């Protein structure tokens, strides 16, 4: 299997997101007030899960599935920023208005899974 630039890029971003999720989880457990830990932990859990999903999308970014897989990776990235980012902000700053953004991030994550499924259908078999 040859590695494309898109695969390399999304694998790199996925690895960074995964590492940050672990770092954020440790930070949340040791620094935040008990009430905020659950919200922060939810953001980190979704970030880590979808960092792995971005890695899957990167691996699928080839042949007929390339465009859809890249779109899925982008949706996962946007979803992480909006969903997890808003939960981090909510837990750290208590800014309730960020709760409006969280569902938009969730929709982006769901859309990423749908688009990744469509990409999988386009993958060529040997």
PDB file of N, CA and C in Angstrom, residues 58-118:
ATOM      1  N   UNK A  58      -7.858   8.190   7.602  1.00  0.00           N
ATOM      2  CA  UNK A  58      -6.591   8.380   6.879  1.00  0.00           C
ATOM      3  C   UNK A  58      -6.202   7.109   6.143  1.00  0.00           C
ATOM      4  N   UNK A  59      -6.401   5.974   6.773  1.00  0.00           N
ATOM      5  CA  UNK A  59      -6.052   4.703   6.134  1.00  0.00           C
ATOM      6  C   UNK A  59      -6.965   4.389   4.946  1.00  0.00           C
ATOM      7  N   UNK A  60      -8.171   4.930   4.975  1.00  0.00           N
ATOM      8  CA  UNK A  60      -9.113   4.701   3.879  1.00  0.00           C
ATOM      9  C   UNK A  60      -8.962   5.711   2.749  1.00  0.00           C
ATOM     10  N   UNK A  61      -8.113   6.715   2.923  1.00  0.00           N
ATOM     11  CA  UNK A  61      -7.986   7.808   1.945  1.00  0.00           C
ATOM     12  C   UNK A  61      -7.148   7.390   0.741  1.00  0.00           C
ATOM     13  N   UNK A  62      -7.723   6.539  -0.076  1.00  0.00           N
ATOM     14  CA  UNK A  62      -7.032   6.094  -1.295  1.00  0.00           C
ATOM     15  C   UNK A  62      -8.065   5.680  -2.334  1.00  0.00           C
ATOM     16  N   UNK A  63      -7.628   5.673  -3.567  1.00  0.00           N
ATOM     17  CA  UNK A  63      -8.493   5.242  -4.669  1.00  0.00           C
ATOM     18  C   UNK A  63      -9.796   6.013  -4.728  1.00  0.00           C
ATOM     19  N   UNK A  64     -10.865   5.292  -5.017  1.00  0.00           N
ATOM     20  CA  UNK A  64     -12.193   5.903  -5.141  1.00  0.00           C
ATOM     21  C   UNK A  64     -12.722   6.463  -3.823  1.00  0.00           C
ATOM     22  N   UNK A  65     -12.171   6.014  -2.710  1.00  0.00           N
ATOM     23  CA  UNK A  65     -12.650   6.441  -1.396  1.00  0.00           C
ATOM     24  C   UNK A  65     -11.921   7.680  -0.865  1.00  0.00           C
ATOM     25  N   UNK A  66     -10.900   8.135  -1.577  1.00  0.00           N
ATOM     26  CA  UNK A  66     -10.028   9.199  -1.071  1.00  0.00           C
ATOM     27  C   UNK A  66     -10.793  10.458  -0.657  1.00  0.00           C
ATOM     28  N   UNK A  67     -11.607  10.993  -1.534  1.00  0.00           N
ATOM     29  CA  UNK A  67     -12.304  12.250  -1.237  1.00  0.00           C
ATOM     30  C   UNK A  67     -13.250  12.103  -0.045  1.00  0.00           C
ATOM     31  N   UNK A  68     -14.002  11.009  -0.004  1.00  0.00           N
ATOM     32  CA  UNK A  68     -14.929  10.812   1.116  1.00  0.00           C
ATOM     33  C   UNK A  68     -14.175  10.593   2.426  1.00  0.00           C
ATOM     34  N   UNK A  69     -13.100   9.832   2.381  1.00  0.00           N
ATOM     35  CA  UNK A  69     -12.322   9.570   3.594  1.00  0.00           C
ATOM     36  C   UNK A  69     -11.702  10.865   4.127  1.00  0.00           C
ATOM     37  N   UNK A  70     -11.203  11.702   3.232  1.00  0.00           N
ATOM     38  CA  UNK A  70     -10.657  12.994   3.658  1.00  0.00           C
ATOM     39  C   UNK A  70     -11.747  13.872   4.261  1.00  0.00           C
ATOM     40  N   UNK A  71     -12.936  13.835   3.687  1.00  0.00           N
ATOM     41  CA  UNK A  71     -14.058  14.603   4.227  1.00  0.00           C
ATOM     42  C   UNK A  71     -14.430  14.088   5.617  1.00  0.00           C
ATOM     43  N   UNK A  72     -14.413  12.764   5.784  1.00  0.00           N
ATOM     44  CA  UNK A  72     -14.720  12.178   7.093  1.00  0.00           C
ATOM     45  C   UNK A  72     -13.694  12.637   8.130  1.00  0.00           C
ATOM     46  N   UNK A  73     -12.417  12.599   7.769  1.00  0.00           N
ATOM     47  CA  UNK A  73     -11.366  13.037   8.693  1.00  0.00           C
ATOM     48  C   UNK A  73     -11.571  14.501   9.087  1.00  0.00           C
ATOM     49  N   UNK A  74     -11.922  15.336   8.118  1.00  0.00           N
ATOM     50  CA  UNK A  74     -12.162  16.749   8.409  1.00  0.00           C
ATOM     51  C   UNK A  74     -13.370  16.918   9.336  1.00  0.00           C
ATOM     52  N   UNK A  75     -14.419  16.152   9.104  1.00  0.00           N
ATOM     53  CA  UNK A  75     -15.596  16.222   9.978  1.00  0.00           C
ATOM     54  C   UNK A  75     -15.251  15.786  11.398  1.00  0.00           C
ATOM     55  N   UNK A  76     -14.435  14.737  11.542  1.00  0.00           N
ATOM     56  CA  UNK A  76     -14.001  14.319  12.872  1.00  0.00           C
ATOM     57  C   UNK A  76     -13.196  15.427  13.544  1.00  0.00           C
ATOM     58  N   UNK A  77     -12.311  16.075  12.788  1.00  0.00           N
ATOM     59  CA  UNK A  77     -11.496  17.153  13.337  1.00  0.00           C
ATOM     60  C   UNK A  77     -12.373  18.322  13.790  1.00  0.00           C
ATOM     61  N   UNK A  78     -13.296  18.732  12.950  1.00  0.00           N
ATOM     62  CA  UNK A  78     -14.213  19.827  13.307  1.00  0.00           C
ATOM     63  C   UNK A  78     -15.065  19.428  14.510  1.00  0.00           C
ATOM     64  N   UNK A  79     -15.525  18.187  14.511  1.00  0.00           N
ATOM     65  CA  UNK A  79     -16.330  17.699  15.635  1.00  0.00           C
ATOM     66  C   UNK A  79     -15.554  17.727  16.942  1.00  0.00           C
ATOM     67  N   UNK A  80     -14.298  17.315  16.891  1.00  0.00           N
ATOM     68  CA  UNK A  80     -13.456  17.356  18.099  1.00  0.00           C
ATOM     69  C   UNK A  80     -13.315  18.793  18.583  1.00  0.00           C
ATOM     70  N   UNK A  81     -13.017  19.702  17.659  1.00  0.00           N
ATOM     71  CA  UNK A  81     -12.844  21.106  18.056  1.00  0.00           C
ATOM     72  C   UNK A  81     -14.110  21.663  18.692  1.00  0.00           C
ATOM     73  N   UNK A  82     -15.262  21.400  18.066  1.00  0.00           N
ATOM     74  CA  UNK A  82     -16.512  21.965  18.576  1.00  0.00           C
ATOM     75  C   UNK A  82     -17.040  21.228  19.804  1.00  0.00           C
ATOM     76  N   UNK A  83     -17.120  19.893  19.719  1.00  0.00           N
ATOM     77  CA  UNK A  83     -17.698  19.111  20.812  1.00  0.00           C
ATOM     78  C   UNK A  83     -16.779  19.114  22.033  1.00  0.00           C
ATOM     79  N   UNK A  84     -15.577  18.574  21.863  1.00  0.00           N
ATOM     80  CA  UNK A  84     -14.662  18.494  22.993  1.00  0.00           C
ATOM     81  C   UNK A  84     -14.216  19.879  23.442  1.00  0.00           C
ATOM     82  N   UNK A  85     -13.938  20.754  22.476  1.00  0.00           N
ATOM     83  CA  UNK A  85     -13.518  22.111  22.825  1.00  0.00           C
ATOM     84  C   UNK A  85     -14.538  22.854  23.665  1.00  0.00           C
ATOM     85  N   UNK A  86     -15.819  22.720  23.311  1.00  0.00           N
ATOM     86  CA  UNK A  86     -16.848  23.410  24.094  1.00  0.00           C
ATOM     87  C   UNK A  86     -16.965  22.814  25.500  1.00  0.00           C
ATOM     88  N   UNK A  87     -16.796  21.491  25.621  1.00  0.00           N
ATOM     89  CA  UNK A  87     -16.842  20.871  26.954  1.00  0.00           C
ATOM     90  C   UNK A  87     -15.640  21.284  27.796  1.00  0.00           C
ATOM     91  N   UNK A  88     -14.469  21.397  27.163  1.00  0.00           N
ATOM     92  CA  UNK A  88     -13.292  21.867  27.899  1.00  0.00           C
ATOM     93  C   UNK A  88     -13.529  23.291  28.409  1.00  0.00           C
ATOM     94  N   UNK A  89     -14.052  24.143  27.539  1.00  0.00           N
ATOM     95  CA  UNK A  89     -14.327  25.521  27.937  1.00  0.00           C
ATOM     96  C   UNK A  89     -15.361  25.597  29.037  1.00  0.00           C
ATOM     97  N   UNK A  90     -16.371  24.760  28.942  1.00  0.00           N
ATOM     98  CA  UNK A  90     -17.426  24.719  29.960  1.00  0.00           C
ATOM     99  C   UNK A  90     -16.840  24.302  31.313  1.00  0.00           C
ATOM    100  N   UNK A  91     -15.991  23.269  31.297  1.00  0.00           N
ATOM    101  CA  UNK A  91     -15.408  22.775  32.544  1.00  0.00           C
ATOM    102  C   UNK A  91     -14.383  23.741  33.128  1.00  0.00           C
ATOM    103  N   UNK A  92     -13.594  24.375  32.271  1.00  0.00           N
ATOM    104  CA  UNK A  92     -12.532  25.263  32.754  1.00  0.00           C
ATOM    105  C   UNK A  92     -13.031  26.643  33.149  1.00  0.00           C
ATOM    106  N   UNK A  93     -13.899  27.208  32.326  1.00  0.00           N
ATOM    107  CA  UNK A  93     -14.324  28.590  32.547  1.00  0.00           C
ATOM    108  C   UNK A  93     -15.761  28.703  33.046  1.00  0.00           C
ATOM    109  N   UNK A  94     -16.506  27.605  32.957  1.00  0.00           N
ATOM    110  CA  UNK A  94     -17.901  27.654  33.373  1.00  0.00           C
ATOM    111  C   UNK A  94     -18.775  28.467  32.436  1.00  0.00           C
ATOM    112  N   UNK A  95     -18.296  28.712  31.234  1.00  0.00           N
ATOM    113  CA  UNK A  95     -19.029  29.513  30.263  1.00  0.00           C
ATOM    114  C   UNK A  95     -20.167  28.684  29.674  1.00  0.00           C
ATOM    115  N   UNK A  96     -21.354  28.881  30.182  1.00  0.00           N
ATOM    116  CA  UNK A  96     -22.516  28.076  29.796  1.00  0.00           C
ATOM    117  C   UNK A  96     -22.893  28.260  28.329  1.00  0.00           C
ATOM    118  N   UNK A  97     -22.597  29.411  27.756  1.00  0.00           N
ATOM    119  CA  UNK A  97     -22.959  29.678  26.364  1.00  0.00           C
ATOM    120  C   UNK A  97     -22.283  28.685  25.416  1.00  0.00           C
ATOM    121  N   UNK A  98     -21.163  28.113  25.841  1.00  0.00           N
ATOM    122  CA  UNK A  98     -20.467  27.127  25.005  1.00  0.00           C
ATOM    123  C   UNK A  98     -21.305  25.867  24.806  1.00  0.00           C
ATOM    124  N   UNK A  99     -22.271  25.648  25.686  1.00  0.00           N
ATOM    125  CA  UNK A  99     -23.162  24.499  25.548  1.00  0.00           C
ATOM    126  C   UNK A  99     -23.952  24.515  24.254  1.00  0.00           C
ATOM    127  N   UNK A 100     -24.097  25.682  23.657  1.00  0.00           N
ATOM    128  CA  UNK A 100     -24.801  25.802  22.374  1.00  0.00           C
ATOM    129  C   UNK A 100     -23.991  25.151  21.257  1.00  0.00           C
ATOM    130  N   UNK A 101     -22.672  25.193  21.376  1.00  0.00           N
ATOM    131  CA  UNK A 101     -21.773  24.675  20.338  1.00  0.00           C
ATOM    132  C   UNK A 101     -21.666  23.148  20.384  1.00  0.00           C
ATOM    133  N   UNK A 102     -21.815  22.572  21.569  1.00  0.00           N
ATOM    134  CA  UNK A 102     -21.601  21.136  21.755  1.00  0.00           C
ATOM    135  C   UNK A 102     -22.418  20.267  20.794  1.00  0.00           C
ATOM    136  N   UNK A 103     -23.721  20.505  20.629  1.00  0.00           N
ATOM    137  CA  UNK A 103     -24.489  19.662  19.700  1.00  0.00           C
ATOM    138  C   UNK A 103     -24.020  19.778  18.251  1.00  0.00           C
ATOM    139  N   UNK A 104     -23.522  20.945  17.864  1.00  0.00           N
ATOM    140  CA  UNK A 104     -23.000  21.101  16.503  1.00  0.00           C
ATOM    141  C   UNK A 104     -21.784  20.208  16.302  1.00  0.00           C
ATOM    142  N   UNK A 105     -20.944  20.140  17.318  1.00  0.00           N
ATOM    143  CA  UNK A 105     -19.799  19.244  17.269  1.00  0.00           C
ATOM    144  C   UNK A 105     -20.239  17.787  17.198  1.00  0.00           C
ATOM    145  N   UNK A 106     -21.268  17.451  17.964  1.00  0.00           N
ATOM    146  CA  UNK A 106     -21.804  16.089  17.932  1.00  0.00           C
ATOM    147  C   UNK A 106     -22.333  15.729  16.552  1.00  0.00           C
ATOM    148  N   UNK A 107     -22.999  16.676  15.921  1.00  0.00           N
ATOM    149  CA  UNK A 107     -23.503  16.434  14.555  1.00  0.00           C
ATOM    150  C   UNK A 107     -22.355  16.222  13.577  1.00  0.00           C
ATOM    151  N   UNK A 108     -21.283  16.983  13.733  1.00  0.00           N
ATOM    152  CA  UNK A 108     -20.112  16.806  12.862  1.00  0.00           C
ATOM    153  C   UNK A 108     -19.493  15.424  13.075  1.00  0.00           C
ATOM    154  N   UNK A 109     -19.435  14.960  14.318  1.00  0.00           N
ATOM    155  CA  UNK A 109     -18.889  13.631  14.597  1.00  0.00           C
ATOM    156  C   UNK A 109     -19.753  12.540  13.971  1.00  0.00           C
ATOM    157  N   UNK A 110     -21.064  12.667  14.112  1.00  0.00           N
ATOM    158  CA  UNK A 110     -21.982  11.695  13.502  1.00  0.00           C
ATOM    159  C   UNK A 110     -21.830  11.709  11.984  1.00  0.00           C
ATOM    160  N   UNK A 111     -21.787  12.903  11.415  1.00  0.00           N
ATOM    161  CA  UNK A 111     -21.620  13.019   9.961  1.00  0.00           C
ATOM    162  C   UNK A 111     -20.306  12.378   9.521  1.00  0.00           C
ATOM    163  N   UNK A 112     -19.260  12.527  10.322  1.00  0.00           N
ATOM    164  CA  UNK A 112     -17.977  11.909  10.002  1.00  0.00           C
ATOM    165  C   UNK A 112     -18.097  10.392   9.902  1.00  0.00           C
ATOM    166  N   UNK A 113     -18.835   9.789  10.817  1.00  0.00           N
ATOM    167  CA  UNK A 113     -19.039   8.330  10.768  1.00  0.00           C
ATOM    168  C   UNK A 113     -19.830   7.919   9.539  1.00  0.00           C
ATOM    169  N   UNK A 114     -20.846   8.696   9.192  1.00  0.00           N
ATOM    170  CA  UNK A 114     -21.652   8.382   8.005  1.00  0.00           C
ATOM    171  C   UNK A 114     -20.784   8.480   6.748  1.00  0.00           C
ATOM    172  N   UNK A 115     -20.012   9.538   6.632  1.00  0.00           N
ATOM    173  CA  UNK A 115     -19.165   9.733   5.459  1.00  0.00           C
ATOM    174  C   UNK A 115     -18.062   8.668   5.408  1.00  0.00           C
ATOM    175  N   UNK A 116     -17.527   8.269   6.569  1.00  0.00           N
ATOM    176  CA  UNK A 116     -16.529   7.203   6.588  1.00  0.00           C
ATOM    177  C   UNK A 116     -17.149   5.881   6.122  1.00  0.00           C
ATOM    178  N   UNK A 117     -18.381   5.622   6.502  1.00  0.00           N
ATOM    179  CA  UNK A 117     -19.073   4.409   6.038  1.00  0.00           C
ATOM    180  C   UNK A 117     -19.240   4.437   4.521  1.00  0.00           C
ATOM    181  N   UNK A 118     -19.588   5.593   3.983  1.00  0.00           N
ATOM    182  CA  UNK A 118     -19.712   5.720   2.539  1.00  0.00           C
ATOM    183  C   UNK A 118     -18.362   5.527   1.843  1.00  0.00           C
TER     184      UNK A 118
END
